[in-house]
CSV table of C-alpha atoms and ligand atoms in Angstrom, one decimal:
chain,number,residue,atom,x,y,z
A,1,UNK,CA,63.6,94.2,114.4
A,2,UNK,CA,63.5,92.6,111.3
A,3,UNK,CA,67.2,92.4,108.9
A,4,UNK,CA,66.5,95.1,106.6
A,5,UNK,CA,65.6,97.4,109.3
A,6,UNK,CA,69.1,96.9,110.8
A,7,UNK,CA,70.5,98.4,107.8
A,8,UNK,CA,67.9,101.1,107.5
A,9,UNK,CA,68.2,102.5,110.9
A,10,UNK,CA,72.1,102.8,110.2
A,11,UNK,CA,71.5,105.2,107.5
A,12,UNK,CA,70.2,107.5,109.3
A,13,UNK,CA,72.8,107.5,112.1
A,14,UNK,CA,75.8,110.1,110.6
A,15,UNK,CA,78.1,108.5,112.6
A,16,UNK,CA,77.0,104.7,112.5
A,17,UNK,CA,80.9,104.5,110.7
A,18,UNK,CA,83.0,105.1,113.8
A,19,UNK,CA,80.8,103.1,116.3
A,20,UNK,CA,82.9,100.2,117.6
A,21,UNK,CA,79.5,99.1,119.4
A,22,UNK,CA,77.5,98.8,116.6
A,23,UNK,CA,80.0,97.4,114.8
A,24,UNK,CA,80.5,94.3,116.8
A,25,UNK,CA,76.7,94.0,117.0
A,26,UNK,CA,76.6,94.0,112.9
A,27,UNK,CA,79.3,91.4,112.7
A,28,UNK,CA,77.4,89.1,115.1
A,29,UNK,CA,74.5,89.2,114.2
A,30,UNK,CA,76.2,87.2,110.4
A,31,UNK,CA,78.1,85.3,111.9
A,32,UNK,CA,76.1,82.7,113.1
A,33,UNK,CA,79.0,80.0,113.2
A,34,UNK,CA,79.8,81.9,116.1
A,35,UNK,CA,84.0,82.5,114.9
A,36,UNK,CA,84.2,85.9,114.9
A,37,UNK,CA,85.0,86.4,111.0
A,38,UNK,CA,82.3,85.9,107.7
A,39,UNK,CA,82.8,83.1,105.6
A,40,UNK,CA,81.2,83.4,101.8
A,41,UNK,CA,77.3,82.2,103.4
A,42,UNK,CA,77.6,84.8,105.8
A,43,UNK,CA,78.6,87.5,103.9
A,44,UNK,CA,75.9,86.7,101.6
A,45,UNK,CA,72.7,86.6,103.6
A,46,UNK,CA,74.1,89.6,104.9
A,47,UNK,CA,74.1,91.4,101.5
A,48,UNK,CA,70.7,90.3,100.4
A,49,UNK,CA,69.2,92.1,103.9
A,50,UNK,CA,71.6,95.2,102.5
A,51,UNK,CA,70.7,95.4,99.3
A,52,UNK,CA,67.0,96.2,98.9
A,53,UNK,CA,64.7,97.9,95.8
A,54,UNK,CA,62.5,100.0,98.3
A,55,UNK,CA,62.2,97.4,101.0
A,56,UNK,CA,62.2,93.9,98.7
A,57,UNK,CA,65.4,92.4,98.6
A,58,UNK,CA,67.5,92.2,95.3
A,59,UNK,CA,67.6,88.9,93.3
A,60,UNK,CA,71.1,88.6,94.3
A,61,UNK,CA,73.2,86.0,92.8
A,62,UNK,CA,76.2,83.9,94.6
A,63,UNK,CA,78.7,85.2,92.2
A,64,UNK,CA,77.7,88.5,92.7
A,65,UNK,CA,78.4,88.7,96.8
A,66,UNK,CA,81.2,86.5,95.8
A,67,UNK,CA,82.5,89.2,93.8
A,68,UNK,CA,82.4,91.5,96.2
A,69,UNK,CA,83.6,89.5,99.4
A,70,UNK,CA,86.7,88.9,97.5
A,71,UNK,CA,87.7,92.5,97.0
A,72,UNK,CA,87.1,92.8,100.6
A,73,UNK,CA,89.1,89.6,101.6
A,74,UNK,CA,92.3,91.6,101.9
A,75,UNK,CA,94.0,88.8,102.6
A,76,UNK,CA,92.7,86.5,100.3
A,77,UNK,CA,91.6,84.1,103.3
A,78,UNK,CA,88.2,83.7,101.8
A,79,UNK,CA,87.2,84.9,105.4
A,80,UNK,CA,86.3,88.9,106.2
A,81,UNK,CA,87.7,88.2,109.9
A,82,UNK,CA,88.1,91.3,112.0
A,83,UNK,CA,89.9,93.6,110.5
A,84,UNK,CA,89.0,93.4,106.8
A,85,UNK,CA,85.0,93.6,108.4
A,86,UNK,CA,86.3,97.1,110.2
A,87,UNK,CA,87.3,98.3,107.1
A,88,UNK,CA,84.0,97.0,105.4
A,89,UNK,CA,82.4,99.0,107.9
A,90,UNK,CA,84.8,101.9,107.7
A,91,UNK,CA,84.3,102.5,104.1
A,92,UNK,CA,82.6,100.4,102.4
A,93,UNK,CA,79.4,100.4,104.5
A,94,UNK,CA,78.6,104.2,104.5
A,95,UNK,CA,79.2,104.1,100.3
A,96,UNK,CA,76.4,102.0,100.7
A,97,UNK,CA,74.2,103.6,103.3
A,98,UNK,CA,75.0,107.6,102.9
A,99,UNK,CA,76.0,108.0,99.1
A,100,UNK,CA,77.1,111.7,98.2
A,101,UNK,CA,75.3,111.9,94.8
A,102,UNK,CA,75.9,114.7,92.2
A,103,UNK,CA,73.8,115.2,88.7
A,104,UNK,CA,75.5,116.3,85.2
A,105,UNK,CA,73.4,117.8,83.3
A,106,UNK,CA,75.1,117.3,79.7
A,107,UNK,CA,74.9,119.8,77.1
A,108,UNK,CA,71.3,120.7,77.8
A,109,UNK,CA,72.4,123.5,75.3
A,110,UNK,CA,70.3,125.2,72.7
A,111,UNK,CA,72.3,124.1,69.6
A,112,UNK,CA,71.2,120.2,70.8
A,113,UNK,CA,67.6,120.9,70.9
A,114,UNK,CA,66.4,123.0,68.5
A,115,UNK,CA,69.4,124.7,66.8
A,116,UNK,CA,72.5,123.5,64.4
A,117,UNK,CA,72.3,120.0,65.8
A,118,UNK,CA,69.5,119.0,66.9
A,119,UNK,CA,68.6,115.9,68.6
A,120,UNK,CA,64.9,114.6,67.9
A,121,UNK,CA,62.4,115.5,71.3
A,122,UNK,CA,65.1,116.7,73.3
A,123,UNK,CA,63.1,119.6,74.1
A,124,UNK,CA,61.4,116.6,76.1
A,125,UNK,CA,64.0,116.2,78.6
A,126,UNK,CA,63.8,119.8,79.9
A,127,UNK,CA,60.8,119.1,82.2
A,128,UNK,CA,62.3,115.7,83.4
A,129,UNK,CA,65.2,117.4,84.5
A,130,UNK,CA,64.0,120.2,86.3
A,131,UNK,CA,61.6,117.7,88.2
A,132,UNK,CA,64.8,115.8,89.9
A,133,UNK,CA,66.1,119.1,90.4
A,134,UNK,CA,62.9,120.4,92.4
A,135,UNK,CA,64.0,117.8,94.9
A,136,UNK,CA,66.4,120.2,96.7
A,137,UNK,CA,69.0,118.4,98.9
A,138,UNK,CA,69.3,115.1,96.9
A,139,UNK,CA,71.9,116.3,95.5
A,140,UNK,CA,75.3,117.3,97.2
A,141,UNK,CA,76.4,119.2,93.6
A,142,UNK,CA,74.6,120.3,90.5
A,143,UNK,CA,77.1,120.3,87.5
A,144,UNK,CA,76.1,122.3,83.9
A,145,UNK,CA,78.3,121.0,80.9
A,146,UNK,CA,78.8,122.9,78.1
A,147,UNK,CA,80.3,122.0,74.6
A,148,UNK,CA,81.9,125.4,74.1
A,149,UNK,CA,84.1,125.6,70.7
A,150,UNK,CA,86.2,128.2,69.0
A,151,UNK,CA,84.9,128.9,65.6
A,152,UNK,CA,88.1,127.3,64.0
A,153,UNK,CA,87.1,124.2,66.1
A,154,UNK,CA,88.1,120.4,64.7
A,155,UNK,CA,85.0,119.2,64.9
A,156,UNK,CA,83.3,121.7,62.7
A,157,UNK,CA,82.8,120.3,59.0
A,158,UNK,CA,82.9,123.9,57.6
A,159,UNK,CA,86.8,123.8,59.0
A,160,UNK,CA,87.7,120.6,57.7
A,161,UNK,CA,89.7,122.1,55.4
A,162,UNK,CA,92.1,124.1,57.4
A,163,UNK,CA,94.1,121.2,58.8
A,164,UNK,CA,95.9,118.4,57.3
A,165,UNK,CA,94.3,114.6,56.2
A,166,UNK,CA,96.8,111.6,57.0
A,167,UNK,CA,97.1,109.4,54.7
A,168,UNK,CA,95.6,106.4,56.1
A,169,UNK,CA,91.9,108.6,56.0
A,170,UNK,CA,88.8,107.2,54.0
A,171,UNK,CA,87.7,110.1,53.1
A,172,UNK,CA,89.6,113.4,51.9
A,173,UNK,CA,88.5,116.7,52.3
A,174,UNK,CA,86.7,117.7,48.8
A,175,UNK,CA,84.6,114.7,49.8
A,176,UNK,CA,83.8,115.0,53.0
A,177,UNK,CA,80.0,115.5,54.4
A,178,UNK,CA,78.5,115.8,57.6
A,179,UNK,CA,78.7,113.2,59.9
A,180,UNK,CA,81.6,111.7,57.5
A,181,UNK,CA,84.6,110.5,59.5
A,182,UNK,CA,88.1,112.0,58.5
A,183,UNK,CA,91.3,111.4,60.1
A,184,UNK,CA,93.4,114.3,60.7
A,185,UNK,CA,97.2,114.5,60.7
A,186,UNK,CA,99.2,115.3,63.6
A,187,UNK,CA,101.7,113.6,66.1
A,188,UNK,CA,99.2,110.7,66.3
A,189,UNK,CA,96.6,110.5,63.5
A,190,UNK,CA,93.4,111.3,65.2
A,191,UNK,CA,89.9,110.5,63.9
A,192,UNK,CA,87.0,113.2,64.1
A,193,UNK,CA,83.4,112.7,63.3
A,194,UNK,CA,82.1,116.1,61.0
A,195,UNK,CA,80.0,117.9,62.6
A,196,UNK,CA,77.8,121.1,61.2
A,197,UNK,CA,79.4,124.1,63.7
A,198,UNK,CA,77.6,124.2,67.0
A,199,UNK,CA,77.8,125.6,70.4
A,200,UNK,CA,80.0,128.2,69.2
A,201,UNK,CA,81.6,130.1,72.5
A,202,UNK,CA,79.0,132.5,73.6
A,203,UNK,CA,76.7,132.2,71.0
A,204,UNK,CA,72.7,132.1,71.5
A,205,UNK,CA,73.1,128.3,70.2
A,206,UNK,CA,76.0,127.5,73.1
A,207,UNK,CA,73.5,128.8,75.6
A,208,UNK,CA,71.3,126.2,78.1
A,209,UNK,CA,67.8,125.8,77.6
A,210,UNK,CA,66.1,128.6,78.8
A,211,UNK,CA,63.2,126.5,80.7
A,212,UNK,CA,66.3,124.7,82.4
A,213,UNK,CA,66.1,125.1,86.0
A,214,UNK,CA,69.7,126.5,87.0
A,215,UNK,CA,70.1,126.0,90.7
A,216,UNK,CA,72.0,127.7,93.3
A,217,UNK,CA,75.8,127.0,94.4
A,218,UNK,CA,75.9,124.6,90.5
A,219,UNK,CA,79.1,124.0,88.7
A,220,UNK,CA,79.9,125.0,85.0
A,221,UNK,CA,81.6,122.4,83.3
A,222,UNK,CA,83.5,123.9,79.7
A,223,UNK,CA,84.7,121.3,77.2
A,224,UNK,CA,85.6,121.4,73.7
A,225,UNK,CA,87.2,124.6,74.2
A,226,UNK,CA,90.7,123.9,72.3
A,227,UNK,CA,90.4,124.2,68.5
A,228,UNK,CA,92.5,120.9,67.7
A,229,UNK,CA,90.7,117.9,69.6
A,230,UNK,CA,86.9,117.5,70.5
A,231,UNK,CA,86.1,116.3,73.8
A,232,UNK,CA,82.5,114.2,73.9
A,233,UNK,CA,83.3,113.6,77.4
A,234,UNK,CA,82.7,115.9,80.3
A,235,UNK,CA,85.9,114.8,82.2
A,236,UNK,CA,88.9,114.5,79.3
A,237,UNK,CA,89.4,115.6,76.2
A,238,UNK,CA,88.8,112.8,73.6
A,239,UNK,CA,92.5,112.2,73.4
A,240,UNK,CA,92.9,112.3,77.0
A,241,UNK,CA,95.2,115.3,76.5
A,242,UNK,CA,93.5,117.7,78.9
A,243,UNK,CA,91.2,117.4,81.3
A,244,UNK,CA,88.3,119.6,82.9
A,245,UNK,CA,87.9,121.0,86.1
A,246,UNK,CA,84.9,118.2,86.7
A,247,UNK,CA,86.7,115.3,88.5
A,248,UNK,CA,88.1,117.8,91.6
A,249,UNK,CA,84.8,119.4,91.9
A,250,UNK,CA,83.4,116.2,92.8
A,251,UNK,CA,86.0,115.0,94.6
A,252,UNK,CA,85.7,118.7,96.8
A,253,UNK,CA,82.7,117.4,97.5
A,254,UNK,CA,83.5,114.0,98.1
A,255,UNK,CA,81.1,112.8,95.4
A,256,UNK,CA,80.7,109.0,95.5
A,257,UNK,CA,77.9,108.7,93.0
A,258,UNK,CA,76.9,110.8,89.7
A,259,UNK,CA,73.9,110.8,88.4
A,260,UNK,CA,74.1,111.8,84.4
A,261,UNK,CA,71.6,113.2,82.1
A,262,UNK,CA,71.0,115.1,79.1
A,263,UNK,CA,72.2,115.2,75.4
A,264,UNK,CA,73.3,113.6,73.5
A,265,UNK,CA,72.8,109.8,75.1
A,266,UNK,CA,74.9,108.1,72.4
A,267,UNK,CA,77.8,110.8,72.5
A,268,UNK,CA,78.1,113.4,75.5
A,269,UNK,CA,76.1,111.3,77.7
A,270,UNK,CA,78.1,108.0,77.3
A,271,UNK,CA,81.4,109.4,77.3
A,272,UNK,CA,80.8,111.2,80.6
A,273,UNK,CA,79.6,108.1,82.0
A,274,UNK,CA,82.1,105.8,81.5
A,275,UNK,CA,85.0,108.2,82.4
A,276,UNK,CA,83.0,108.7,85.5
A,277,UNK,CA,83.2,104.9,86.0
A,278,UNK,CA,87.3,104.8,85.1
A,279,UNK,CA,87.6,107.6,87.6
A,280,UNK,CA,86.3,105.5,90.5
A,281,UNK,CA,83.2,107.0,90.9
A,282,UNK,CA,79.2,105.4,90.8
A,283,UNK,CA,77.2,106.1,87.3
A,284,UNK,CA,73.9,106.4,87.1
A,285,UNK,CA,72.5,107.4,84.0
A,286,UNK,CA,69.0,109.0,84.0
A,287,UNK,CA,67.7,107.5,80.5
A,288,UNK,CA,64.1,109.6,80.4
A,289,UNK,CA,66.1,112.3,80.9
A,290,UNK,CA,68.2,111.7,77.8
A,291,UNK,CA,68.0,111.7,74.1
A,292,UNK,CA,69.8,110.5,71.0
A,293,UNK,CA,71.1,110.8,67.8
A,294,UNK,CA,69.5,107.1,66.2
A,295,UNK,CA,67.9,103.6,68.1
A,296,UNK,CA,71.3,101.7,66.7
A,297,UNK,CA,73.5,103.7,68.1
A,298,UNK,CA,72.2,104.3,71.6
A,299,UNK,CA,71.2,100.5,72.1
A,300,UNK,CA,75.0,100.2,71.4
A,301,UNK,CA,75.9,102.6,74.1
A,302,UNK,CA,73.4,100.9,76.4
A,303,UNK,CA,76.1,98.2,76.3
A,304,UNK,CA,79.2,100.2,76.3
A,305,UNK,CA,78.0,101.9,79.8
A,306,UNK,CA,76.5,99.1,81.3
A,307,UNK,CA,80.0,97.1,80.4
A,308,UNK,CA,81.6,99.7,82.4
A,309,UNK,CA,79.6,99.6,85.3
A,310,UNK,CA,76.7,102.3,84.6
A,311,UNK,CA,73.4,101.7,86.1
A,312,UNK,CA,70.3,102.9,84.1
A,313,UNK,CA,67.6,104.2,85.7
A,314,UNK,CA,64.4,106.4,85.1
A,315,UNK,CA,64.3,109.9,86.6
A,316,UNK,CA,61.2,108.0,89.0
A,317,UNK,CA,63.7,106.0,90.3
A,318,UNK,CA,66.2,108.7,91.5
A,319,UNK,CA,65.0,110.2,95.2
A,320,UNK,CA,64.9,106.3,96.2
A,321,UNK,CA,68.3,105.6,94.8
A,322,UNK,CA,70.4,108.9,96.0
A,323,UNK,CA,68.8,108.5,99.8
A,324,UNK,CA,69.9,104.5,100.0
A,325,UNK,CA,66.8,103.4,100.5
A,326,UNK,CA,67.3,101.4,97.2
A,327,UNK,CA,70.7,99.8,97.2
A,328,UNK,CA,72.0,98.1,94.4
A,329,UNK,CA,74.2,95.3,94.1
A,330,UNK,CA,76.6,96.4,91.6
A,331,UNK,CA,77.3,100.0,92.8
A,332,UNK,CA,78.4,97.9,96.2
A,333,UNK,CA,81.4,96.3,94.1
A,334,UNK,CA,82.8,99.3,92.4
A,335,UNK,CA,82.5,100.6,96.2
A,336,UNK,CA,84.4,97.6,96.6
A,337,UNK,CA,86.5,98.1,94.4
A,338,UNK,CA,87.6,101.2,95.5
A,339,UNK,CA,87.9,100.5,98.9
A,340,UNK,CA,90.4,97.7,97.3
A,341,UNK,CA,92.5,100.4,95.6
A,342,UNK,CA,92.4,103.0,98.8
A,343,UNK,CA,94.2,99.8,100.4
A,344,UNK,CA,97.2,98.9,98.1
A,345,UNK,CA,97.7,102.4,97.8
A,346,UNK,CA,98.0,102.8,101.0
A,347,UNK,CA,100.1,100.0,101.5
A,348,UNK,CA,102.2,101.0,98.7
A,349,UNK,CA,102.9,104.7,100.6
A,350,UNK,CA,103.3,102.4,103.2
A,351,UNK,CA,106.1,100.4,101.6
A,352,UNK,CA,107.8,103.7,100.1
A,353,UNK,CA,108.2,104.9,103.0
A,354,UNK,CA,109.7,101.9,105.0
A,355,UNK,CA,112.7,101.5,101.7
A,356,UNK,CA,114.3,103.9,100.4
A,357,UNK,CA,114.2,101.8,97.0
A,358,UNK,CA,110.0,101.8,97.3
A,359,UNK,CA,107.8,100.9,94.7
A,360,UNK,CA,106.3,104.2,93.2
A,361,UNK,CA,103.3,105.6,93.9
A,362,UNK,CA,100.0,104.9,92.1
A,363,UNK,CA,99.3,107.4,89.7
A,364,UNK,CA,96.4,106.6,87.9
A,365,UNK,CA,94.7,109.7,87.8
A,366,UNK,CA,91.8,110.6,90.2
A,367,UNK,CA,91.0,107.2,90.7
A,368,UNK,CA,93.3,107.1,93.2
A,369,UNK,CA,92.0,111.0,94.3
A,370,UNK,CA,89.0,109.9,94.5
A,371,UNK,CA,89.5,106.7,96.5
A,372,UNK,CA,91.9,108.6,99.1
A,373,UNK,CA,88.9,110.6,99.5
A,374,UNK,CA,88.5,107.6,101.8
A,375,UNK,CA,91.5,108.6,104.0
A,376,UNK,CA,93.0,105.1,104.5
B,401,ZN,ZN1,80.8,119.7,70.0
């Protein structure tokens, strides 16, 4: 049997996680200095027969395993002995091996493609879309997002006059255009972009495509629906004041990896991607199935998402991706990561309950949901 098939045949055995037997055999077969435990060599030539592109084996770097070992060195012994390899096996391993993937579709509304604000060819991504989603099964949850304002709503440049500039605005209101950024008064000044009124609740222009494939047992996401702050993202409001119903219906599911398309790619899109990534989950971000608003600003959201941990990918690249059989490297250390944070969390419940004086819990959002997800 050659490496990579070790790995292969384990993702197709649901309950590879709680063998003991297999387990032992895994760890053996890395550690060749016969100790019992990985040291940093170990632990890498085990990761480059882990993490393949369809059967090659990823270009991977040192200081990337590195990276990783050391958020699953618990002890900081630059060894994985034992126990931190049972938890490697535990939960980080079937992260790895048996993602749970979900896709947002973002805004895939009619104002976005050919209505109030329309993005340029995003009538385009329609078909990409529905191709992923004639793969039935790849996908654990299907989530619809919807910009879905009042008509008073913030964003709105025909409203701009019906609240209050702060002082420290650029521009005032008998000046302002569209797509002119004002800064509204309130109990913190908050910036908002002008927009021309879209995606007004129920409105033909607030509807999705109507080529969109809609599948059975999907989520509707809602956002935007407050008049006083815009939300660009799927999960929060844009000043983090609210937030949707999206983050628990993945974590129902125990989503560990989203994979995010639609409109538009420099606003929606990015937004939703990197609060996925803050929230402890894996982003993917579909890019043929995206479009946006100019070249400038979407090469510059490129490098916000990939900064926070988003993996691009094209839709051809999906099926291989959400079934493991192309495992990447950098999804492995957020995995890592949150395997890291299940830990001290636990530890820290652990703590409070052995002193009455105990630290407090974690409470950084659904992070920690999410990661308890893991049931440490
Ligand atoms: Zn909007």
């Amino acid at each position: 049997m050659s490496a990579e098939n070790f790995f292969d045949n384990l993702k197709n055995d649901l309950s590879f996680s709680g063998n003991r037997e297999k387990e032992a055999t895994c760890l053996k077969r890395y550690n060749k200095r016969g100790d019992g435990r990985l040291d940093q060599d170990e632990f890498h030539e085990m990761c480059l027969d882990l993490f393949v592109d369809d059967g090659k084996s990823f270009p991977l770097t040192e200081t990337e395993s590195r990276r990783i070992f050391e958020q699953l060195d618990d002890n900081q012994d630059n060894y994985i002995d034992r126990d931190e390899f049972h938890i490697l096996w535990r939960y980080w391993l079937p992260m790895i091996l048996q993602p749970k993937a979900a896709l947002i579709a973002v805004d895939v509304q009619n104002d976005f493609i050919d209505g109030s604000l329309a993005v340029a060819q995003a009538e385009e991504i329609v078909p990409v879309i529905n191709r992923i989603l004639d793969d039935e099964g790849m996908f654990e949850q299907v989530i619809y997002t919807y910009d879905w304002h009042p008509e008073n709503h913030v964003s709105f440049h025909n409203n701009v006059c019906l609240r209050n500039i702060h002082h420290t605005s650029k521009v005032q209101q008998k000046d302002a255009c569209v797509f002119d950024t004002v800064v509204f008064d309130g109990h913190v000044p908050m910036e908002q972009t002008l927009w021309p009124a879209h995606c007004v609740q129920h409105s033909h222009g607030a509807k999705l495509h109507a080529d969109l494939k809609i599948t059975k047992d999907h989520v509707d996401i809602y956002k935007g629906v407050c008049d006083h702050v815009d939300s660009y993202s799927a999960f929060f409001d844009n000043q983090r004041l609210s937030q949707t119903e999206l983050a628990v219906a993945l974590c129902d599911r125990r989503i560990t990896d989203v994979y995010v398309c639609g409109l538009a790619y420099d606003v929606c899109v990015r937004h939703t991607a990197i609060d996925a990534a803050s929230l402890g989950f894996r982003p993917f971000v579909i890019e043929d199935a995206c479009r946006g608003l100019t070249t400038e600003s979407c090469d510059k959201a490129r490098r916000e998402m990939e900064e926070a941990g988003c993996i691009m990918v094209s839709s051809t690249q999906v099926k291989s991706m959400a079934e493991a059989n192309t495992r990447v490297p950098k999804m492995a250390l957020q995995a890592a990561e949150n395997v890291a944070l299940a830990r001290r969390k636990a530890k820290v419940k652990l703590a409070s309950m052995n002193s009455d004086h105990g630290d407090k819990p974690l409470t950084n959002g659904f992070v920690v949901e999410n990661s308890s997800s893991l049931d440490m």
